[in-house]
mmCIF file of C-alpha atoms in Angstrom:
data_model
loop_
_atom_site.group_PDB
_atom_site.id
_atom_site.type_symbol
_atom_site.label_atom_id
_atom_site.label_comp_id
_atom_site.label_asym_id
_atom_site.label_seq_id
_atom_site.Cartn_x
_atom_site.Cartn_y
_atom_site.Cartn_z
ATOM 1 C CA UNK A 1 83.548 99.915 180.834
ATOM 2 C CA UNK A 2 81.386 98.389 178.608
ATOM 3 C CA UNK A 3 79.814 100.772 175.941
ATOM 4 C CA UNK A 4 76.253 102.159 175.651
ATOM 5 C CA UNK A 5 74.198 102.969 172.950
ATOM 6 C CA UNK A 6 72.793 106.395 173.195
ATOM 7 C CA UNK A 7 69.479 106.063 171.380
ATOM 8 C CA UNK A 8 67.107 109.346 170.371
ATOM 9 C CA UNK A 9 63.396 108.949 169.051
ATOM 10 C CA UNK A 10 63.044 111.745 166.701
ATOM 11 C CA UNK A 11 60.569 114.013 165.025
ATOM 12 C CA UNK A 12 61.020 117.285 163.079
ATOM 13 C CA UNK A 13 63.702 117.890 165.637
ATOM 14 C CA UNK A 14 65.362 120.952 166.258
ATOM 15 C CA UNK A 15 68.671 122.069 164.487
ATOM 16 C CA UNK A 16 70.707 122.051 167.873
ATOM 17 C CA UNK A 17 70.755 118.339 167.635
ATOM 18 C CA UNK A 18 73.154 118.641 165.466
ATOM 19 C CA UNK A 19 75.113 120.767 168.590
ATOM 20 C CA UNK A 20 73.594 117.629 171.026
ATOM 21 C CA UNK A 21 75.130 114.461 169.028
ATOM 22 C CA UNK A 22 78.635 116.439 168.718
ATOM 23 C CA UNK A 23 78.689 116.889 172.597
ATOM 24 C CA UNK A 24 78.143 113.002 172.823
ATOM 25 C CA UNK A 25 81.054 112.706 171.223
ATOM 26 C CA UNK A 26 82.646 114.416 172.250
ATOM 27 C CA UNK A 27 82.280 113.165 175.646
ATOM 28 C CA UNK A 28 82.874 109.271 174.343
ATOM 29 C CA UNK A 29 79.901 108.137 173.417
ATOM 30 C CA UNK A 30 80.277 107.412 170.381
ATOM 31 C CA UNK A 31 77.436 104.525 169.151
ATOM 32 C CA UNK A 32 74.193 106.342 168.692
ATOM 33 C CA UNK A 33 71.140 105.139 167.226
ATOM 34 C CA UNK A 34 68.626 107.766 165.677
ATOM 35 C CA UNK A 35 65.243 106.945 165.042
ATOM 36 C CA UNK A 36 63.174 109.224 162.306
ATOM 37 C CA UNK A 37 59.620 108.970 163.281
ATOM 38 C CA UNK A 38 58.102 110.257 160.492
ATOM 39 C CA UNK A 39 59.300 113.484 159.937
ATOM 40 C CA UNK A 40 59.055 116.051 156.631
ATOM 41 C CA UNK A 41 61.045 116.461 154.006
ATOM 42 C CA UNK A 42 62.591 119.625 154.935
ATOM 43 C CA UNK A 43 64.473 118.040 158.297
ATOM 44 C CA UNK A 44 65.798 115.206 156.122
ATOM 45 C CA UNK A 45 69.212 117.433 156.316
ATOM 46 C CA UNK A 46 69.100 117.430 159.700
ATOM 47 C CA UNK A 47 69.696 113.411 160.242
ATOM 48 C CA UNK A 48 71.736 113.411 157.168
ATOM 49 C CA UNK A 49 74.149 115.866 158.721
ATOM 50 C CA UNK A 50 74.408 113.430 161.576
ATOM 51 C CA UNK A 51 74.421 110.786 160.282
ATOM 52 C CA UNK A 52 78.021 111.726 157.915
ATOM 53 C CA UNK A 53 79.795 112.117 161.169
ATOM 54 C CA UNK A 54 83.285 110.914 161.048
ATOM 55 C CA UNK A 55 85.010 108.638 163.826
ATOM 56 C CA UNK A 56 81.402 108.025 165.341
ATOM 57 C CA UNK A 57 79.029 104.533 165.383
ATOM 58 C CA UNK A 58 76.108 106.681 164.228
ATOM 59 C CA UNK A 59 73.018 104.812 161.974
ATOM 60 C CA UNK A 60 69.578 106.577 161.330
ATOM 61 C CA UNK A 61 66.900 104.438 161.029
ATOM 62 C CA UNK A 62 63.883 105.656 158.535
ATOM 63 C CA UNK A 63 60.185 105.662 159.170
ATOM 64 C CA UNK A 64 57.761 106.630 156.083
ATOM 65 C CA UNK A 65 55.820 107.560 158.425
ATOM 66 C CA UNK A 66 55.022 108.688 161.858
ATOM 67 C CA UNK A 67 54.452 105.375 163.835
ATOM 68 C CA UNK A 68 54.829 107.024 167.292
ATOM 69 C CA UNK A 69 57.811 106.998 170.120
ATOM 70 C CA UNK A 70 56.712 103.184 171.880
ATOM 71 C CA UNK A 71 56.674 101.557 167.992
ATOM 72 C CA UNK A 72 59.824 103.759 167.791
ATOM 73 C CA UNK A 73 62.043 102.393 170.868
ATOM 74 C CA UNK A 74 60.735 98.929 170.598
ATOM 75 C CA UNK A 75 62.513 98.735 166.942
ATOM 76 C CA UNK A 76 65.385 100.393 168.336
ATOM 77 C CA UNK A 77 65.308 97.931 170.614
ATOM 78 C CA UNK A 78 65.236 95.209 168.415
ATOM 79 C CA UNK A 79 67.646 96.559 166.455
ATOM 80 C CA UNK A 80 70.929 96.894 169.671
ATOM 81 C CA UNK A 81 69.370 92.916 170.604
ATOM 82 C CA UNK A 82 70.670 91.491 166.349
ATOM 83 C CA UNK A 83 74.156 93.391 167.405
ATOM 84 C CA UNK A 84 76.473 90.370 166.795
ATOM 85 C CA UNK A 85 78.483 92.391 169.694
ATOM 86 C CA UNK A 86 75.800 92.896 171.810
ATOM 87 C CA UNK A 87 78.396 91.724 175.045
ATOM 88 C CA UNK A 88 80.640 94.734 173.948
ATOM 89 C CA UNK A 89 77.250 96.623 174.861
ATOM 90 C CA UNK A 90 75.639 96.842 178.773
ATOM 91 C CA UNK A 91 72.444 98.123 177.344
ATOM 92 C CA UNK A 92 71.402 101.295 175.848
ATOM 93 C CA UNK A 93 69.983 104.846 176.996
ATOM 94 C CA UNK A 94 67.577 106.655 175.509
ATOM 95 C CA UNK A 95 67.546 110.477 175.156
ATOM 96 C CA UNK A 96 65.060 112.652 173.959
ATOM 97 C CA UNK A 97 66.100 114.766 170.555
ATOM 98 C CA UNK A 98 65.311 118.278 171.731
ATOM 99 C CA UNK A 99 68.590 118.632 174.307
ATOM 100 C CA UNK A 100 67.131 118.877 176.976
ATOM 101 C CA UNK A 101 68.794 115.782 178.896
ATOM 102 C CA UNK A 102 72.385 117.601 179.748
ATOM 103 C CA UNK A 103 74.791 114.961 178.248
ATOM 104 C CA UNK A 104 76.508 115.015 181.624
ATOM 105 C CA UNK A 105 72.699 113.085 182.826
ATOM 106 C CA UNK A 106 73.381 110.948 180.282
ATOM 107 C CA UNK A 107 76.414 110.028 180.974
ATOM 108 C CA UNK A 108 74.746 109.556 184.708
ATOM 109 C CA UNK A 109 72.636 107.033 183.502
ATOM 110 C CA UNK A 110 74.537 105.295 181.047
ATOM 111 C CA UNK A 111 77.058 104.228 184.488
ATOM 112 C CA UNK A 112 73.760 103.586 186.552
ATOM 113 C CA UNK A 113 73.055 100.592 183.605
ATOM 114 C CA UNK A 114 76.370 99.649 184.371
ATOM 115 C CA UNK A 115 76.450 99.455 188.190
ATOM 116 C CA UNK A 116 73.037 97.573 187.854
ATOM 117 C CA UNK A 117 72.534 95.882 185.249
ATOM 118 C CA UNK A 118 68.761 94.310 186.555
ATOM 119 C CA UNK A 119 66.940 97.633 187.394
ATOM 120 C CA UNK A 120 65.593 99.972 185.084
ATOM 121 C CA UNK A 121 66.558 103.497 184.901
ATOM 122 C CA UNK A 122 65.159 106.560 184.728
ATOM 123 C CA UNK A 123 66.380 110.199 184.966
ATOM 124 C CA UNK A 124 64.056 112.202 187.082
ATOM 125 C CA UNK A 125 63.730 115.739 187.253
ATOM 126 C CA UNK A 126 62.032 118.034 189.657
ATOM 127 C CA UNK A 127 58.837 119.405 189.028
ATOM 128 C CA UNK A 128 59.458 122.405 191.880
ATOM 129 C CA UNK A 129 61.282 124.256 190.423
ATOM 130 C CA UNK A 130 60.016 127.240 188.928
ATOM 131 C CA UNK A 131 61.199 126.245 184.714
ATOM 132 C CA UNK A 132 58.584 123.551 184.981
ATOM 133 C CA UNK A 133 55.792 124.671 182.656
ATOM 134 C CA UNK A 134 52.082 124.208 184.532
ATOM 135 C CA UNK A 135 51.686 122.280 181.807
ATOM 136 C CA UNK A 136 53.865 119.218 182.519
ATOM 137 C CA UNK A 137 54.305 120.318 186.519
ATOM 138 C CA UNK A 138 50.364 119.595 186.995
ATOM 139 C CA UNK A 139 50.103 116.226 184.321
ATOM 140 C CA UNK A 140 53.715 114.687 185.872
ATOM 141 C CA UNK A 141 52.065 115.432 189.248
ATOM 142 C CA UNK A 142 48.695 113.499 188.728
ATOM 143 C CA UNK A 143 50.508 110.997 186.959
ATOM 144 C CA UNK A 144 52.641 110.187 190.422
ATOM 145 C CA UNK A 145 49.836 110.588 192.762
ATOM 146 C CA UNK A 146 47.313 108.304 190.546
ATOM 147 C CA UNK A 147 51.008 105.952 190.713
ATOM 148 C CA UNK A 148 51.166 105.925 194.147
ATOM 149 C CA UNK A 149 47.260 105.681 194.812
ATOM 150 C CA UNK A 150 46.917 103.155 192.150
ATOM 151 C CA UNK A 151 50.074 101.089 192.862
ATOM 152 C CA UNK A 152 51.564 101.712 195.801
ATOM 153 C CA UNK A 153 54.676 102.603 194.410
ATOM 154 C CA UNK A 154 56.440 106.532 194.356
ATOM 155 C CA UNK A 155 58.069 107.571 190.867
ATOM 156 C CA UNK A 156 59.151 111.401 191.315
ATOM 157 C CA UNK A 157 58.941 111.212 187.287
ATOM 158 C CA UNK A 158 56.914 108.898 185.090
ATOM 159 C CA UNK A 159 57.518 110.771 182.067
ATOM 160 C CA UNK A 160 60.694 111.138 182.249
ATOM 161 C CA UNK A 161 62.227 110.134 178.136
ATOM 162 C CA UNK A 162 66.044 109.667 179.990
ATOM 163 C CA UNK A 163 66.092 106.226 180.704
ATOM 164 C CA UNK A 164 68.498 103.131 181.362
ATOM 165 C CA UNK A 165 67.338 100.117 179.687
ATOM 166 C CA UNK A 166 70.505 97.135 180.696
ATOM 167 C CA UNK A 167 70.953 94.989 178.423
ATOM 168 C CA UNK A 168 69.562 92.416 180.238
ATOM 169 C CA UNK A 169 65.937 93.587 180.623
ATOM 170 C CA UNK A 170 65.316 95.375 177.630
ATOM 171 C CA UNK A 171 63.993 91.992 175.374
ATOM 172 C CA UNK A 172 60.854 91.732 178.120
ATOM 173 C CA UNK A 173 59.657 95.374 177.154
ATOM 174 C CA UNK A 174 59.294 93.969 173.644
ATOM 175 C CA UNK A 175 56.142 92.465 174.285
ATOM 176 C CA UNK A 176 54.136 95.058 175.652
ATOM 177 C CA UNK A 177 51.660 97.105 174.185
ATOM 178 C CA UNK A 178 51.126 101.315 172.506
ATOM 179 C CA UNK A 179 53.149 102.825 170.256
ATOM 180 C CA UNK A 180 52.657 106.146 171.379
ATOM 181 C CA UNK A 181 53.406 107.718 174.542
ATOM 182 C CA UNK A 182 52.008 105.534 176.447
ATOM 183 C CA UNK A 183 54.192 102.927 176.026
ATOM 184 C CA UNK A 184 56.395 104.851 178.188
ATOM 185 C CA UNK A 185 53.610 104.170 181.206
ATOM 186 C CA UNK A 186 52.961 100.554 180.485
ATOM 187 C CA UNK A 187 57.124 100.309 181.125
ATOM 188 C CA UNK A 188 56.620 101.334 184.535
ATOM 189 C CA UNK A 189 53.901 98.925 185.530
ATOM 190 C CA UNK A 190 55.209 96.352 183.151
ATOM 191 C CA UNK A 191 58.330 97.159 185.970
ATOM 192 C CA UNK A 192 55.557 96.784 189.105
ATOM 193 C CA UNK A 193 54.146 93.830 187.718
ATOM 194 C CA UNK A 194 57.267 91.292 186.930
ATOM 195 C CA UNK A 195 59.175 92.712 190.037
ATOM 196 C CA UNK A 196 61.774 95.074 187.867
ATOM 197 C CA UNK A 197 63.783 96.882 189.674
ATOM 198 C CA UNK A 198 63.396 100.569 189.137
ATOM 199 C CA UNK A 199 66.223 103.390 189.996
ATOM 200 C CA UNK A 200 65.915 106.499 190.099
ATOM 201 C CA UNK A 201 68.560 109.045 189.063
ATOM 202 C CA UNK A 202 68.111 112.725 189.884
ATOM 203 C CA UNK A 203 69.222 115.281 186.734
ATOM 204 C CA UNK A 204 69.188 118.944 186.086
ATOM 205 C CA UNK A 205 65.288 120.196 184.709
ATOM 206 C CA UNK A 206 65.557 122.173 181.465
ATOM 207 C CA UNK A 207 62.846 123.297 179.008
ATOM 208 C CA UNK A 208 63.173 124.770 175.979
ATOM 209 C CA UNK A 209 60.198 127.735 175.155
ATOM 210 C CA UNK A 210 57.942 126.101 178.025
ATOM 211 C CA UNK A 211 58.684 122.629 176.323
ATOM 212 C CA UNK A 212 57.412 124.419 172.883
ATOM 213 C CA UNK A 213 59.050 121.409 171.548
ATOM 214 C CA UNK A 214 56.943 118.641 172.496
ATOM 215 C CA UNK A 215 54.693 116.415 170.090
ATOM 216 C CA UNK A 216 53.164 115.776 173.160
ATOM 217 C CA UNK A 217 49.160 115.999 172.981
ATOM 218 C CA UNK A 218 48.764 116.968 176.588
ATOM 219 C CA UNK A 219 44.233 115.597 175.167
ATOM 220 C CA UNK A 220 44.757 112.627 173.621
ATOM 221 C CA UNK A 221 48.004 111.282 174.924
ATOM 222 C CA UNK A 222 47.074 112.246 178.286
ATOM 223 C CA UNK A 223 44.088 110.362 177.652
ATOM 224 C CA UNK A 224 45.727 107.291 176.531
ATOM 225 C CA UNK A 225 47.845 107.192 179.653
ATOM 226 C CA UNK A 226 45.243 107.551 182.196
ATOM 227 C CA UNK A 227 43.333 104.919 180.335
ATOM 228 C CA UNK A 228 46.983 102.859 181.123
ATOM 229 C CA UNK A 229 47.305 103.942 184.746
ATOM 230 C CA UNK A 230 43.628 103.627 185.449
ATOM 231 C CA UNK A 231 43.563 99.672 183.912
ATOM 232 C CA UNK A 232 43.755 97.782 187.152
ATOM 233 C CA UNK A 233 40.792 99.253 188.778
ATOM 234 C CA UNK A 234 38.757 100.170 186.492
ATOM 235 C CA UNK A 235 39.823 96.173 185.197
ATOM 236 C CA UNK A 236 38.906 95.516 189.103
ATOM 237 C CA UNK A 237 35.363 96.571 188.667
ATOM 238 C CA UNK A 238 34.109 94.922 185.787
ATOM 239 C CA UNK A 239 35.708 91.994 187.662
ATOM 240 C CA UNK A 240 33.164 92.408 190.248
ATOM 241 C CA UNK A 241 30.330 93.372 188.085
ATOM 242 C CA UNK A 242 31.538 89.729 185.518
ATOM 243 C CA UNK A 243 31.505 87.809 189.696
ATOM 244 C CA UNK A 244 28.078 89.214 190.598
ATOM 245 C CA UNK A 245 26.583 88.229 187.637
ATOM 246 C CA UNK A 246 27.850 84.417 188.309
ATOM 247 C CA UNK A 247 26.863 84.486 192.058
ATOM 248 C CA UNK A 248 22.580 85.234 190.828
ATOM 249 C CA UNK A 249 23.406 83.053 187.954
ATOM 250 C CA UNK A 250 24.418 80.802 190.100
ATOM 251 C CA UNK A 251 21.552 81.038 193.183
ATOM 252 C CA UNK A 252 18.847 80.769 190.324
ATOM 253 C CA UNK A 253 20.827 77.635 188.936
ATOM 254 C CA UNK A 254 21.127 76.150 192.561
ATOM 255 C CA UNK A 255 18.098 76.838 194.186
ATOM 256 C CA UNK A 256 16.192 75.943 190.580
ATOM 257 C CA UNK A 257 17.303 72.464 190.994
ATOM 258 C CA UNK A 258 16.927 72.257 194.954
ATOM 259 C CA UNK A 259 13.659 72.706 194.794
ATOM 260 C CA UNK A 260 13.196 70.811 191.525
ATOM 261 C CA UNK A 261 14.856 67.062 192.871
ATOM 262 C CA UNK A 262 14.424 67.624 196.465
ATOM 263 C CA UNK A 263 11.032 69.505 196.469
ATOM 264 C CA UNK A 264 12.398 71.635 199.322
ATOM 265 C CA UNK A 265 10.279 74.590 200.284
ATOM 266 C CA UNK A 266 10.337 77.499 203.235
ATOM 267 C CA UNK A 267 13.971 79.256 203.901
ATOM 268 C CA UNK A 268 16.460 76.035 203.378
ATOM 269 C CA UNK A 269 16.912 76.404 199.970
ATOM 270 C CA UNK A 270 17.447 79.604 200.194
ATOM 271 C CA UNK A 271 20.517 79.115 202.286
ATOM 272 C CA UNK A 272 21.853 76.296 200.895
ATOM 273 C CA UNK A 273 22.142 77.919 197.248
ATOM 274 C CA UNK A 274 22.899 81.469 198.782
ATOM 275 C CA UNK A 275 25.914 80.195 200.747
ATOM 276 C CA UNK A 276 26.824 77.735 197.830
ATOM 277 C CA UNK A 277 26.451 80.002 194.771
ATOM 278 C CA UNK A 278 29.195 83.465 197.255
ATOM 279 C CA UNK A 279 31.716 79.980 197.447
ATOM 280 C CA UNK A 280 31.273 79.390 193.617
ATOM 281 C CA UNK A 281 31.803 83.469 192.749
ATOM 282 C CA UNK A 282 34.566 84.580 195.063
ATOM 283 C CA UNK A 283 36.188 81.743 193.769
ATOM 284 C CA UNK A 284 35.275 83.027 190.790
ATOM 285 C CA UNK A 285 36.339 87.068 191.659
ATOM 286 C CA UNK A 286 40.332 85.587 193.299
ATOM 287 C CA UNK A 287 41.475 83.936 190.181
ATOM 288 C CA UNK A 288 40.138 87.277 187.890
ATOM 289 C CA UNK A 289 42.048 89.614 190.391
ATOM 290 C CA UNK A 290 44.411 87.467 191.408
ATOM 291 C CA UNK A 291 45.298 86.772 187.123
ATOM 292 C CA UNK A 292 44.413 89.776 185.082
ATOM 293 C CA UNK A 293 43.078 92.558 187.612
ATOM 294 C CA UNK A 294 46.381 92.250 190.096
ATOM 295 C CA UNK A 295 48.560 90.095 187.812
ATOM 296 C CA UNK A 296 50.108 88.028 190.814
ATOM 297 C CA UNK A 297 52.497 84.911 189.611
ATOM 298 C CA UNK A 298 52.795 84.119 193.614
ATOM 299 C CA UNK A 299 52.143 81.410 196.289
ATOM 300 C CA UNK A 300 47.933 81.009 195.044
ATOM 301 C CA UNK A 301 47.557 79.271 198.695
ATOM 302 C CA UNK A 302 48.731 82.247 200.574
ATOM 303 C CA UNK A 303 46.977 84.639 198.438
ATOM 304 C CA UNK A 304 44.038 82.798 198.396
ATOM 305 C CA UNK A 305 44.103 82.524 202.427
ATOM 306 C CA UNK A 306 44.273 86.310 202.593
ATOM 307 C CA UNK A 307 41.698 86.849 200.016
ATOM 308 C CA UNK A 308 38.586 84.815 201.973
ATOM 309 C CA UNK A 309 40.316 86.305 205.348
ATOM 310 C CA UNK A 310 39.587 89.883 203.785
ATOM 311 C CA UNK A 311 35.982 88.831 202.709
ATOM 312 C CA UNK A 312 35.110 87.214 206.324
ATOM 313 C CA UNK A 313 36.049 91.112 207.635
ATOM 314 C CA UNK A 314 34.313 92.767 205.072
ATOM 315 C CA UNK A 315 31.270 90.863 205.834
ATOM 316 C CA UNK A 316 31.627 91.186 209.759
ATOM 317 C CA UNK A 317 31.809 94.769 209.116
ATOM 318 C CA UNK A 318 29.202 95.508 206.124
ATOM 319 C CA UNK A 319 26.922 94.286 208.886
ATOM 320 C CA UNK A 320 28.232 96.166 212.118
ATOM 321 C CA UNK A 321 27.731 99.165 210.137
ATOM 322 C CA UNK A 322 24.789 99.212 208.799
ATOM 323 C CA UNK A 323 23.212 97.702 212.097
ATOM 324 C CA UNK A 324 24.758 101.352 213.875
ATOM 325 C CA UNK A 325 23.994 103.535 211.267
ATOM 326 C CA UNK A 326 20.942 102.586 210.955
ATOM 327 C CA UNK A 327 20.012 102.680 214.884
ATOM 328 C CA UNK A 328 21.384 105.824 215.568
ATOM 329 C CA UNK A 329 20.382 107.311 212.060
ATOM 330 C CA UNK A 330 16.754 105.709 211.029
ATOM 331 C CA UNK A 331 17.616 105.845 207.313
ATOM 332 C CA UNK A 332 16.388 103.035 205.446
ATOM 333 C CA UNK A 333 18.532 99.866 205.362
ATOM 334 C CA UNK A 334 19.342 99.970 202.001
ATOM 335 C CA UNK A 335 20.717 103.083 201.062
ATOM 336 C CA UNK A 336 23.161 102.893 204.083
ATOM 337 C CA UNK A 337 24.531 99.390 202.757
ATOM 338 C CA UNK A 338 24.465 100.353 199.335
ATOM 339 C CA UNK A 339 26.695 103.564 200.804
ATOM 340 C CA UNK A 340 28.743 101.093 203.166
ATOM 341 C CA UNK A 341 29.478 98.460 200.500
ATOM 342 C CA UNK A 342 30.641 100.671 198.226
ATOM 343 C CA UNK A 343 33.163 101.829 200.790
ATOM 344 C CA UNK A 344 34.485 99.124 201.833
ATOM 345 C CA UNK A 345 34.723 97.928 197.682
ATOM 346 C CA UNK A 346 37.120 100.453 196.958
ATOM 347 C CA UNK A 347 39.051 100.117 200.382
ATOM 348 C CA UNK A 348 39.193 96.389 199.029
ATOM 349 C CA UNK A 349 40.763 97.387 196.686
ATOM 350 C CA UNK A 350 43.960 98.414 197.887
ATOM 351 C CA UNK A 351 43.429 96.146 201.050
ATOM 352 C CA UNK A 352 44.198 93.243 197.749
ATOM 353 C CA UNK A 353 46.650 95.593 196.104
ATOM 354 C CA UNK A 354 48.859 95.958 198.619
ATOM 355 C CA UNK A 355 48.334 92.443 201.719
ATOM 356 C CA UNK A 356 46.973 89.806 199.877
ATOM 357 C CA UNK A 357 48.186 90.356 196.216
ATOM 358 C CA UNK A 358 51.066 92.139 197.628
ATOM 359 C CA UNK A 359 54.500 91.875 195.552
ATOM 360 C CA UNK A 360 58.074 92.106 197.566
#
C-alpha cells in the first residue's frame, strides 16, 4: 500500500490535537501536514510540539493571518503535488483538528483512496443520532435536501471534513473558487459538473461539547454555502430574464425592419417577427443554460433536440392549462397564464437538469 498524507487544517486547536497526532503516528500514519491558519500566539506551542515528534514526516505550514479553510486546503494541495516523491503517495486525507474523526476512520478513508484512484471519498456521519447538536443536524439536513433538489444528487454529509483525495484528481480542485467553508461545498458541485465519482464511507459520529470547537459561523458561512448551492438556479433565472430581453428587443427590431422594408400592414409582420424573435431568444437561452447554468460539456445536437422538444411540450401544456382553467373558473386569462407559466418555469429547470443536460 502506498503512503497517504494526512492533512489537518487548524485554527486555535485544542491541546488534544497533540494526542490525536500521536495516535495517527502509532497507527503508521507518519506523513502529516498541519496548516496553522493564523492561530493566536498562545497556540504556537501545540504546533511546535507536534512538529518535533521523532520518527515522523511532519510539516507545519503557517499563515500569518487567518485565510480560511479553503485557502488552507488549496495551499496544502499545491505543496503535495510538488513533492519530489509524489509517486510514493496514493493521495491526501483531510481531517479536522478537534479530534472528531477517529483514527480508525482516517485509515478507512485512506484505504478507499488507494482502491478508488479517480473518486472523491467522503467520510459521512449519521445525523439522526441523538448526540448530534440540533444546529448541525438542521444545517446538514437543509444542505443535503438542497443538493438533492437542485443537483439530483444524494449526498448524506455535505459538510464532512474527513475526505480522501486520490493524487490523480487533486490538481482539479486547485482551480475552484472559495477561500473558506464554502470551498468544500464547491468541491462537490465541481465533481457533479465534471463527472468525478464520489464514494461515501460511513464513519462514527462524534461531537464534543455540542460542537463548540467549530469555527463555522452559522450565519455568514451558511449564507455563503447556500449561495453556492443555489447558484445554478439563480443563474437559470438570470438566463431567463436575459432571454426575455433578447426576445423583446429582437421582436421590436424585426417588426421595425419588416414595416420599413415591406410596408406591411396587419398581423403578418407581427407573426413573422414573433416567430423569428422566439427562435433567436430560445437559441440564446439554450447556449446560456448549457454553458453557464448547467455547464454541460457533451453533445450539443442531442441536448438541443431535447431542449426544443421541451419548449414545444411546455408551450402546448401552457396553452391547454390556461384554456381549461379559464373555462372552469372564469378568472382573468393573463393572471392564469402568469401562474401556469411560473410553475412550468420551475419544472423546466428540473427537466433540463435531469433530462436535457443530464450527465451520466
